[in-house]
Amino acid sequence: IGIMLGAFLGVSTMVQLDGELLKKLFGIFAMAVSIKMLFKVNIEARKTLPTHFVFVGAGVVVAWVSSIFGIGGGTLTVPFLSRFQIAMKQVVGTSAACGLPIAIFATLSNMAIGSGVEGRPEWSIGFVYLPALLGIALTSIYFARVGANLAHYLPEALLSKLFSAFLVVVGIKFLI
């Protein structure tokens, strides 16, 4: 329920933002994630799990932010769940499982909220541009496997630094 509500609120928020402001916010977000990764900023761990209400609230916040920036949610879900000393395999699995409903509800929200908006390119359903969706989906199928293989062969510290550097470049690109 939290993910559904958060995804709709995120898309509703995103469409209210000026494109240039959205680019700047995304740049700041990418830089903040990079800094957190590079300097291993950790939040104090808790020994008890939060209430169901807190999990629903976290779902709203994670899906809201994810829908604004077009991310899967793992960037926020993994640190949130890790804080409660949940086993990392469960954290990663839960985060991956949350990514699908975030993507589905954010996509449906983008289609619904964007329908009828003037100036959209041909081959769009709302704010979803179908050729880009198809191209990204098809290449992701192959490159997800490449990324998984790299993750198994490269040291975790190197992967973290490479991804952080990539986020710095992306952040700077969006800020300039």
Coordinates of C-alpha atoms in Angstrom, one line a residue:
I1 CA 0.0 0.0 0.0
G2 CA 2.8 2.4 0.9
I3 CA 4.6 1.7 -2.4
M4 CA 1.4 2.2 -4.5
L5 CA 0.7 5.5 -2.7
G6 CA 4.3 6.7 -2.9
A7 CA 4.7 5.9 -6.6
F8 CA 1.6 7.9 -7.4
L9 CA 2.6 10.8 -5.2
G10 CA 6.1 10.8 -6.7
V11 CA 4.9 11.1 -10.2
S12 CA 2.4 13.7 -9.1
T13 CA 5.3 15.7 -7.5
M14 CA 7.6 15.2 -10.5
V15 CA 5.1 16.6 -13.0
Q16 CA 4.8 19.8 -10.9
L17 CA 8.6 20.4 -11.1
D18 CA 10.3 22.5 -13.7
G19 CA 12.5 20.3 -15.9
E20 CA 15.6 22.3 -15.1
L21 CA 14.9 22.0 -11.3
L22 CA 14.3 18.3 -11.7
K23 CA 17.7 17.9 -13.4
K24 CA 19.4 19.8 -10.6
L25 CA 17.7 17.8 -7.9
F26 CA 18.7 14.6 -9.7
G27 CA 22.3 15.8 -9.8
I28 CA 22.3 16.6 -6.1
F29 CA 20.7 13.2 -5.4
A30 CA 23.4 11.4 -7.4
M31 CA 26.2 13.3 -5.7
A32 CA 24.7 12.6 -2.2
V33 CA 24.5 8.9 -2.9
S34 CA 28.1 8.9 -4.2
I35 CA 29.4 10.7 -1.1
K36 CA 27.5 8.2 1.1
M37 CA 29.1 5.3 -0.8
L38 CA 32.6 6.8 -0.9
F39 CA 32.8 7.7 2.7
K40 CA 30.7 4.8 3.9
V41 CA 28.3 7.0 5.9
N42 CA 26.2 4.7 8.1
I43 CA 23.2 5.3 10.3
E44 CA 23.1 3.8 13.7
A45 CA 21.8 0.3 13.7
R46 CA 18.7 -0.7 15.6
K47 CA 18.1 -4.1 17.2
T48 CA 14.3 -4.2 16.9
L49 CA 12.3 -4.2 13.8
P50 CA 10.0 -1.2 13.2
T51 CA 6.2 -1.5 13.3
H52 CA 4.1 -2.3 10.3
F53 CA 3.1 1.4 10.2
V54 CA 6.8 2.4 9.9
F55 CA 7.3 -0.1 7.0
V56 CA 4.3 1.3 5.2
G57 CA 5.6 4.9 5.7
A58 CA 9.0 3.8 4.5
G59 CA 7.4 2.3 1.4
V60 CA 5.7 5.7 0.7
V61 CA 8.9 7.6 1.1
V62 CA 11.0 5.2 -0.9
A63 CA 8.5 4.9 -3.8
W64 CA 7.9 8.7 -3.7
V65 CA 11.6 9.5 -4.1
S66 CA 12.2 6.6 -6.6
S67 CA 9.3 7.8 -8.8
I68 CA 10.6 11.3 -8.9
F69 CA 14.1 10.3 -10.0
G70 CA 13.2 7.2 -12.0
I71 CA 15.2 4.8 -9.8
G72 CA 14.3 1.3 -8.6
G73 CA 14.3 2.0 -4.9
G74 CA 17.3 -0.1 -3.8
T75 CA 19.3 3.1 -3.1
L76 CA 17.0 3.9 -0.3
T77 CA 15.6 0.5 0.7
V78 CA 19.0 -1.2 1.3
P79 CA 20.2 1.4 3.9
F80 CA 16.8 1.5 5.6
L81 CA 16.5 -2.3 6.0
S82 CA 20.3 -2.7 6.9
R83 CA 19.7 -0.3 9.8
F84 CA 17.6 -3.1 11.5
Q85 CA 20.4 -5.7 11.4
I86 CA 18.5 -7.8 8.9
A87 CA 20.7 -10.3 7.0
M88 CA 22.2 -8.7 3.9
K89 CA 20.8 -11.5 1.6
Q90 CA 17.3 -10.7 3.0
V91 CA 17.9 -6.9 2.6
V92 CA 19.0 -7.3 -1.0
G93 CA 16.1 -9.7 -1.9
T94 CA 13.5 -7.5 -0.2
S95 CA 14.9 -4.5 -2.0
A96 CA 14.8 -6.2 -5.3
A97 CA 11.2 -7.4 -4.6
C98 CA 10.2 -3.8 -3.8
G99 CA 11.7 -2.5 -7.1
L100 CA 9.1 -4.3 -9.3
P101 CA 6.0 -2.8 -7.7
I102 CA 7.7 0.6 -7.6
A103 CA 8.4 0.3 -11.3
I104 CA 4.9 -0.9 -12.1
F105 CA 3.0 1.7 -10.1
A106 CA 5.3 4.6 -11.2
T107 CA 4.9 3.5 -14.8
L108 CA 1.1 3.3 -14.6
S109 CA 1.1 6.7 -12.8
N110 CA 3.3 8.2 -15.6
M111 CA 1.0 6.8 -18.2
A112 CA -2.2 8.0 -16.5
I113 CA -1.0 11.4 -15.3
G114 CA 0.8 12.1 -18.7
S115 CA -2.1 11.2 -20.9
G116 CA -3.6 14.2 -22.6
V117 CA -0.6 16.4 -21.9
E118 CA 0.3 18.3 -25.1
G119 CA 3.7 18.1 -26.8
R120 CA 4.5 14.5 -26.1
P121 CA 6.4 12.6 -28.8
E122 CA 4.7 10.1 -31.0
W123 CA 4.8 6.6 -29.6
S124 CA 4.2 7.8 -26.1
I125 CA 1.6 6.6 -23.6
G126 CA 1.4 9.4 -21.1
F127 CA 5.0 10.2 -20.1
V128 CA 6.3 6.8 -21.1
Y129 CA 8.2 6.9 -24.5
L130 CA 7.7 3.4 -25.8
P131 CA 10.9 3.2 -28.1
A132 CA 13.1 4.1 -25.1
L133 CA 11.2 1.6 -22.9
L134 CA 11.8 -1.1 -25.4
G135 CA 15.4 -0.3 -26.0
I136 CA 16.3 0.0 -22.3
A137 CA 14.4 -3.2 -21.5
L138 CA 16.0 -5.3 -24.2
T139 CA 19.6 -4.1 -23.5
S140 CA 19.0 -4.5 -19.7
I141 CA 18.2 -8.2 -20.1
Y142 CA 21.7 -8.8 -21.5
F143 CA 23.7 -6.2 -19.4
A144 CA 22.1 -7.2 -16.1
R145 CA 23.9 -10.5 -16.5
V146 CA 27.2 -8.7 -17.4
G147 CA 26.8 -6.6 -14.3
A148 CA 26.1 -9.6 -12.1
N149 CA 29.2 -11.4 -13.5
L150 CA 31.3 -8.3 -12.8
A151 CA 29.9 -8.1 -9.3
H152 CA 31.1 -11.7 -8.7
Y153 CA 34.6 -11.2 -10.1
L154 CA 35.6 -7.7 -9.0
P155 CA 36.3 -6.8 -5.4
E156 CA 33.4 -5.1 -3.6
A157 CA 35.5 -2.0 -2.7
L158 CA 36.4 -1.5 -6.4
L159 CA 32.8 -1.9 -7.5
S160 CA 31.7 0.6 -4.9
K161 CA 34.4 3.1 -6.0
L162 CA 33.6 2.7 -9.7
F163 CA 29.9 3.2 -9.1
S164 CA 30.5 6.2 -6.9
A165 CA 32.7 7.7 -9.6
F166 CA 30.0 7.1 -12.2
L167 CA 27.5 8.8 -9.9
V168 CA 29.8 11.8 -9.5
V169 CA 30.1 12.1 -13.3
V170 CA 26.3 11.8 -13.7
G171 CA 25.7 14.3 -10.9
I172 CA 28.0 16.9 -12.4
K173 CA 26.5 16.4 -15.8
F174 CA 23.0 17.1 -14.4
L175 CA 24.2 20.1 -12.3
I176 CA 26.0 21.8 -15.2

